[in-house]
Coordinates of C-alpha atoms in Angstrom, one line a residue:
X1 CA 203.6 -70.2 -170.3
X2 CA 202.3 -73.5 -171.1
X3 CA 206.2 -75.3 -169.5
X4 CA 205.6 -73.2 -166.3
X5 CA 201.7 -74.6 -165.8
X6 CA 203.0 -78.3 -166.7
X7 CA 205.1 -78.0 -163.7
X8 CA 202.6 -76.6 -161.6
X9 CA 200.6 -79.5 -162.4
X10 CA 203.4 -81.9 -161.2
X11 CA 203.5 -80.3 -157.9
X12 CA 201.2 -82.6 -156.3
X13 CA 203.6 -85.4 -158.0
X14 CA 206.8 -84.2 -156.4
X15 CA 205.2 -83.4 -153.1
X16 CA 203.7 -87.1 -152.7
X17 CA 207.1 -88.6 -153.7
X18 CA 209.5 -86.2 -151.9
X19 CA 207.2 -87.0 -148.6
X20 CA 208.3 -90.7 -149.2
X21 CA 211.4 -90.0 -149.5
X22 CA 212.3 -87.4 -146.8
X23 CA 210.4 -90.1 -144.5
X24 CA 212.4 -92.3 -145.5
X25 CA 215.9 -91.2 -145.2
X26 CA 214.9 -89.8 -141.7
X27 CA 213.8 -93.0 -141.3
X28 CA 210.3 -91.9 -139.5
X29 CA 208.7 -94.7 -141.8
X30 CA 210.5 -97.6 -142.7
X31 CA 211.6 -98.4 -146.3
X32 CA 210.7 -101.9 -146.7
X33 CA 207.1 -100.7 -146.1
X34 CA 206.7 -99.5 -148.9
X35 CA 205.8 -103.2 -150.5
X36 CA 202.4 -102.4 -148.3
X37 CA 201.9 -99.7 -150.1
X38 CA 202.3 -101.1 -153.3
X39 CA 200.1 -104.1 -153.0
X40 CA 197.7 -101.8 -151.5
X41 CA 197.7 -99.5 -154.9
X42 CA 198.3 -102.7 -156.9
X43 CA 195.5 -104.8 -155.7
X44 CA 192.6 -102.3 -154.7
X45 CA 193.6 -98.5 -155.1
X46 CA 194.5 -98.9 -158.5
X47 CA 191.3 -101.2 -159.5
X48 CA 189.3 -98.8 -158.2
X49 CA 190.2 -95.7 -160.4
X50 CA 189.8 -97.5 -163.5
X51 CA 186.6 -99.2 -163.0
X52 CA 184.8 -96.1 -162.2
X53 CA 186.3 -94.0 -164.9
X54 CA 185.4 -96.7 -167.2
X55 CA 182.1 -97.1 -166.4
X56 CA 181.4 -93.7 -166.3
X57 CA 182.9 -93.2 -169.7
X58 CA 181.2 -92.2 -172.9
X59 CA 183.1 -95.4 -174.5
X60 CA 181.3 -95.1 -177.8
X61 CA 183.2 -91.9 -178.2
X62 CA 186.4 -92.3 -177.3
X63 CA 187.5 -95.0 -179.7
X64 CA 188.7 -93.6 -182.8
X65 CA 190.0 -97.0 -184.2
X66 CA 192.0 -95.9 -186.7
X67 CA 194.3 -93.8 -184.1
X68 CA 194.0 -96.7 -181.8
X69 CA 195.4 -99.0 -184.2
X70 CA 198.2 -96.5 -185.2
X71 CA 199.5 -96.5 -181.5
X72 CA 198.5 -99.8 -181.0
X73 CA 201.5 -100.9 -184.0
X74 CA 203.8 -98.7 -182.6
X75 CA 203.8 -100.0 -179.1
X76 CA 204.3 -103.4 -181.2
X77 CA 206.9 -102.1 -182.9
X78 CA 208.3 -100.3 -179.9
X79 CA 208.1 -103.8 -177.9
X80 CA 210.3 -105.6 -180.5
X81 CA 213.1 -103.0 -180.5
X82 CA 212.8 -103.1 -176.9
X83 CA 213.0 -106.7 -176.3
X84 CA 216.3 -106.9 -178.8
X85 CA 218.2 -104.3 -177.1
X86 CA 217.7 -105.6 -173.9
X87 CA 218.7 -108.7 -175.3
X88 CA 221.9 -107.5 -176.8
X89 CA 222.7 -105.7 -173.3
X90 CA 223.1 -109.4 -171.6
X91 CA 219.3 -109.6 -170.5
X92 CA 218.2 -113.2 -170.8
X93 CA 215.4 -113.8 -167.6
X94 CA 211.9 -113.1 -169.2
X95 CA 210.4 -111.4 -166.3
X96 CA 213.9 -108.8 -166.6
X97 CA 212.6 -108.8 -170.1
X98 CA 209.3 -108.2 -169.7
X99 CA 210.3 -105.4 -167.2
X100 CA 212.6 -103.7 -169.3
X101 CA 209.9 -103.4 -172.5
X102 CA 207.1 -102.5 -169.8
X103 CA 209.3 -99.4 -168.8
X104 CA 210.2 -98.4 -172.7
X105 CA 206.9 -98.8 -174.2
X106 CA 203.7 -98.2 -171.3
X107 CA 203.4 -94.8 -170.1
X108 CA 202.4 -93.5 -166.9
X109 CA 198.5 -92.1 -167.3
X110 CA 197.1 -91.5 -163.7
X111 CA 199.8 -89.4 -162.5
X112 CA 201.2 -87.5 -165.5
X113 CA 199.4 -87.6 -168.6
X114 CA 195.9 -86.7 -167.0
X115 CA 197.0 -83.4 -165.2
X116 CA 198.8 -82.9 -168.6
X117 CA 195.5 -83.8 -170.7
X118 CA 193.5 -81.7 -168.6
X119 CA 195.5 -78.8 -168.7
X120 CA 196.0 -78.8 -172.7
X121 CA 192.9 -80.4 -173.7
X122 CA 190.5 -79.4 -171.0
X123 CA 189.5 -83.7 -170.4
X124 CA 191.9 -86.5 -170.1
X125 CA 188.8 -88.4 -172.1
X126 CA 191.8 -89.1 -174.9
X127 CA 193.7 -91.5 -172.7
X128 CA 191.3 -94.1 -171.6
X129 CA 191.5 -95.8 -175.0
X130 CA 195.2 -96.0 -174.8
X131 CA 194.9 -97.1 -170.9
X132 CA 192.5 -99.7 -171.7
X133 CA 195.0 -101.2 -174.3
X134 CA 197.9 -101.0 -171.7
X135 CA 195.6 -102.7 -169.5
X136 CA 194.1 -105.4 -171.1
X137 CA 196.8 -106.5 -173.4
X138 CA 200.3 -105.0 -172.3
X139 CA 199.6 -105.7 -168.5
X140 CA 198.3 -108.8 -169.2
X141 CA 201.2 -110.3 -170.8
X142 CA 203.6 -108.6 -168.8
X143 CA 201.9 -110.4 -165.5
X144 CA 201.3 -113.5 -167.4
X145 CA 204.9 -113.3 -167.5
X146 CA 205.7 -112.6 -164.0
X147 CA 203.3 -115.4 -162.7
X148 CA 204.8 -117.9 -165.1
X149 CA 208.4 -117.3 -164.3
X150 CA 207.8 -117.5 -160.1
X151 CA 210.1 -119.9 -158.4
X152 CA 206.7 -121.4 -156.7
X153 CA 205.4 -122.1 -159.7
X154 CA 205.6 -126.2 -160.2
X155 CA 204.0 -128.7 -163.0
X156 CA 204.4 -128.9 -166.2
X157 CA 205.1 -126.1 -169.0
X158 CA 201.4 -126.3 -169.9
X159 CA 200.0 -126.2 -166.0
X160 CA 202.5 -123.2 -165.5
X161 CA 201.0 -121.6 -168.6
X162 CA 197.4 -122.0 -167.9
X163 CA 198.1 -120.9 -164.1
X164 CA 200.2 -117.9 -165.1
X165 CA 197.4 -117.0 -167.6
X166 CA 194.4 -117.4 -165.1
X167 CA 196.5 -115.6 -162.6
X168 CA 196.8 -112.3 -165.0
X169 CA 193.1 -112.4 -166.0
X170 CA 191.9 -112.7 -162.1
X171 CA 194.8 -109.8 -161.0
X172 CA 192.3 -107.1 -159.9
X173 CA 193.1 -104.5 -162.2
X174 CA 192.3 -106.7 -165.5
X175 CA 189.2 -107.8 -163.4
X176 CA 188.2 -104.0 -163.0
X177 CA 188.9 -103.2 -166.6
X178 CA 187.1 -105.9 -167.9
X179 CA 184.0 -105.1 -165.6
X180 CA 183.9 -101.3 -166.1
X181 CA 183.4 -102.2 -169.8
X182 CA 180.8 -104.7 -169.9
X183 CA 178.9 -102.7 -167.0
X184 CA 179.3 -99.8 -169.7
X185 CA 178.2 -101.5 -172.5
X186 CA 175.1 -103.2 -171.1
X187 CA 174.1 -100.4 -169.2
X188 CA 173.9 -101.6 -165.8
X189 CA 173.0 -98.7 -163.6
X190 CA 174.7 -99.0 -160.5
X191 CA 173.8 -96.7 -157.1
X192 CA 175.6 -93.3 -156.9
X193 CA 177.0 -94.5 -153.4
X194 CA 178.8 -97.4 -155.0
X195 CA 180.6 -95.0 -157.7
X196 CA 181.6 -92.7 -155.2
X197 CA 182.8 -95.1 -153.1
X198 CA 185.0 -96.6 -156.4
X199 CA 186.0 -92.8 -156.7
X200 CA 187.1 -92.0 -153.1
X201 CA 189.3 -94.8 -152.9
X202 CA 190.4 -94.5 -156.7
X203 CA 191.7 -91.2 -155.7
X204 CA 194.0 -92.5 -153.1
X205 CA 195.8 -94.4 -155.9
X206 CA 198.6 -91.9 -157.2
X207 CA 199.7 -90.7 -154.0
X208 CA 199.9 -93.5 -151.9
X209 CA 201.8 -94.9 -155.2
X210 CA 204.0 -92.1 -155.5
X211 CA 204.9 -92.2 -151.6
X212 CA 205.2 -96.0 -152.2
X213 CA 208.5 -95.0 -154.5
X214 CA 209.5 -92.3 -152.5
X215 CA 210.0 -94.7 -149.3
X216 CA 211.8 -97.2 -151.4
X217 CA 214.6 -94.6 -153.3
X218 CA 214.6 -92.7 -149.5
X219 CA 215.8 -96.2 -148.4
X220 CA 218.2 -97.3 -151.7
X221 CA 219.1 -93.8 -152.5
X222 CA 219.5 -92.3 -155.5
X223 CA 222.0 -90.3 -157.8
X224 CA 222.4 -89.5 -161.5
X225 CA 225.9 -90.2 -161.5
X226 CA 224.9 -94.1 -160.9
X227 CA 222.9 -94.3 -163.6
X228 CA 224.1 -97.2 -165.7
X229 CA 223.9 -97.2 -170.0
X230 CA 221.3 -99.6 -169.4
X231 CA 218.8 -96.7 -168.0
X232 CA 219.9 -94.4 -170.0
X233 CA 218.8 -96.0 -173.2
X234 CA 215.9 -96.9 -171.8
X235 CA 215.0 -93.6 -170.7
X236 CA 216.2 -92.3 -174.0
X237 CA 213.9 -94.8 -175.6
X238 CA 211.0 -94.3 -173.7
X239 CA 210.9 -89.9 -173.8
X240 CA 212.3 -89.9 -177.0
X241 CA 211.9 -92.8 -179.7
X242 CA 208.6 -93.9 -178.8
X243 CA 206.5 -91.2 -179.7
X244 CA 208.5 -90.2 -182.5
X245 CA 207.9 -93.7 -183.7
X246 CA 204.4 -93.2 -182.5
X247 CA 204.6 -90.1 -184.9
X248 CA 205.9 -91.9 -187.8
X249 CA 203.7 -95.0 -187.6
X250 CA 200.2 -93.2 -186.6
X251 CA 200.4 -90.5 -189.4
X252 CA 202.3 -92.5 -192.1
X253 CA 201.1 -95.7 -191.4
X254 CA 197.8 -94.9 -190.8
X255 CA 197.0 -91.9 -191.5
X256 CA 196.1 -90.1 -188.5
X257 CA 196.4 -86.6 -188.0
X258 CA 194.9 -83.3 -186.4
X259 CA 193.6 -83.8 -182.8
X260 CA 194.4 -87.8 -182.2
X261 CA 197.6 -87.4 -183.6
X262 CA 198.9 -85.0 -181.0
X263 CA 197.4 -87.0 -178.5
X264 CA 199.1 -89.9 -179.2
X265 CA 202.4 -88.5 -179.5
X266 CA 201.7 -86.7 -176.2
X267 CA 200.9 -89.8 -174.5
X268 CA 204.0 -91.8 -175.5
X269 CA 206.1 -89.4 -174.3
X270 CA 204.7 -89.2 -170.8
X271 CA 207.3 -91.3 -168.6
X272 CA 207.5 -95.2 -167.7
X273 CA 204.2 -96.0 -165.6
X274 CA 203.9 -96.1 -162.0
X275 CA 203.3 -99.8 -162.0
X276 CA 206.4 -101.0 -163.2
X277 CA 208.0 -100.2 -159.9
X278 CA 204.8 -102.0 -158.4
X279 CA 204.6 -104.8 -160.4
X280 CA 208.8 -105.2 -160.0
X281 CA 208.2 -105.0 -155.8
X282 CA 205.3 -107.1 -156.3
X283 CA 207.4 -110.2 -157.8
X284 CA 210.7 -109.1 -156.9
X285 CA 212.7 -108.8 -159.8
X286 CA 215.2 -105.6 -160.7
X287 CA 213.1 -103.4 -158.2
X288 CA 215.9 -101.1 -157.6
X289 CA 216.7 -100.3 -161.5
X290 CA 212.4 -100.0 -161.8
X291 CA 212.5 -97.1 -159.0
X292 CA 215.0 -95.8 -161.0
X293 CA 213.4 -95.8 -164.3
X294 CA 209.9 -94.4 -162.9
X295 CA 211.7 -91.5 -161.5
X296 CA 214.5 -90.9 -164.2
X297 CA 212.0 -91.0 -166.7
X298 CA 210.0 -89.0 -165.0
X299 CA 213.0 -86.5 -165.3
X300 CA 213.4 -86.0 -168.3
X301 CA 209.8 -86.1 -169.6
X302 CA 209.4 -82.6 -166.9
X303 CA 212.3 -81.4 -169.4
X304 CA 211.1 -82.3 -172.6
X305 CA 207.3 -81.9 -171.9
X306 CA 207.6 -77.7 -173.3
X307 CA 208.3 -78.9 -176.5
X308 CA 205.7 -81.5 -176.6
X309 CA 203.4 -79.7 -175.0
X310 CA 204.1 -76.5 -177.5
X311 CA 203.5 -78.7 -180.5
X312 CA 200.6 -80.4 -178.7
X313 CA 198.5 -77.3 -178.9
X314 CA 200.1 -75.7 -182.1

């Protein structure tokens, strides 16, 4: 019962993205639009979302640190293996790095683990912690990255640096992270008006997103007979190893267990995030194998999520 209501909560998912797509191969909306698209969820959809579910948040109560620091060494863990496999399949450009350990180690929160939360747990309250450390750390050195490896960038190593780092810590969604928690902490009341605002433009976020891939795999195509050994570890890596190594590090390593420890392991087996398509489009690097990734990821984490989801709640 529980595998047949996970998929009725991805409905919304596939009809978003199979829009895209159908548009796209009938080509009643171009493909190359989809870039608008993205920016659009990149740099104000996506902002949106988190800084009113962050402010709104209980904050106080969502951070168990203990399990936070459990997941928090396995996603370092899970970076390192990441980064020397890629490394031994040929990958040598740091932003194709930095892509490639984005897809294998953040999940995708907005548009799969929340319906998935919400229909286990009853709240997707759990996830915020973890999002908050995708966010503010993993995002921020992936795009600190990304802005330190563009071609426009000029100057010294040092210039490059401290542009590519004030770059990632002005990119809207850090900004919107960062804000939501210090308008939390201090208790800044802010008009209902403004946080429904936030919220209606928030929501717009994982559908205009997902139609954003849709349009671009409409336009490349896609088939599982093209999938390379290079995806397929990475997809392996990603559904599988993580949270079992998100298993073995938060309960042996730190000793979590009961409630935080399934929802850990739930979370790192939801599939690679949304934004690494966007943030691939975004700076144009390996956009066609990040579309890929998102969707075959996606995949197999539809498969697989029964068994998670049955030992979730067991």
């Amino acid at each position: 019962m529980e595998a047949v209501d996970a998929l009725e909560k991805m409905a919304p998912v596939l009809l978003a993205f199979g829009c895209g797509t159908v548009l796209a191969r009938r080509k009643v909306v171009p493909a190359e639009s989809s870039k608008v698209f993205a920016d659009y969820t990149f740099l104000f959809a996506v902002p949106c979302f988190l800084f009113g579910n962050i402010y709104r948040s209980d904050l106080e109560a969502l951070f168990d640190w203990r399990a936070i620091a459990g997941y928090a060494a396995a996603a370092g863990l899970a970076v390192v293996l990441a980064g020397a496999l890629s490394r031994a399949f040929g990958v040598r450009d740091p932003r194709g790095l930095a892509l490639r350990i984005m897809a294998a180690v953040q999940v995708n929160t907005a548009y799969f683990a929340v319906p998935v939360f919400i229909m286990l747990f009853g709240n997707a309250a759990p996830i915020f912690p973890v999002l908050l450390l995708q966010v503010c750390v993993l995002s921020l050195v992936i795009i600190s990255i990304m802005e330190l490896g563009r071609p426009d960038r000029g100057g010294s190593l040092r210039t490059r640096l401290f542009a590519a780092l004030a770059a990632s810590l002005t990119t809207p969604v850090v900004l919107a992270c960062n804000a939501g928690i210090a308008l939390n902490l201090l208790s800044v009341p802010l008009p209902g008006f403004v946080l429904d605002s936030f919220a209606f433009v928030g929501d717009s976020s994982s559908p205009v997103a997902l139609f954003a891939l849709g349009l671009h795999l409409g336009g490349m195509g896609l088939t599982l007979r093209g999938t390379t050994v290079e995806e397929m570890w990475i997809v392996a890596f990603k559904c599988v190893g993580f949270p079992l190594m998100t298993l073995g590090v938060a309960r042996y390593g730190f000793g979590v267990e009961g409630d935080w420890l399934h929802y850990l392991v739930l979370l790192a087996a939801m599939p690679a995030p949304q934004n690494l398509f966007i943030f691939a489009q975004r700076y144009d690097v390996a956009v066609d194998m990040s579309a890929a990734l998102v969707v075959k990821s996606s995949v197999v984490t539809l498969l697989l999520l029964p068994l998670w989801a049955q030992w979730a709640t067991a």
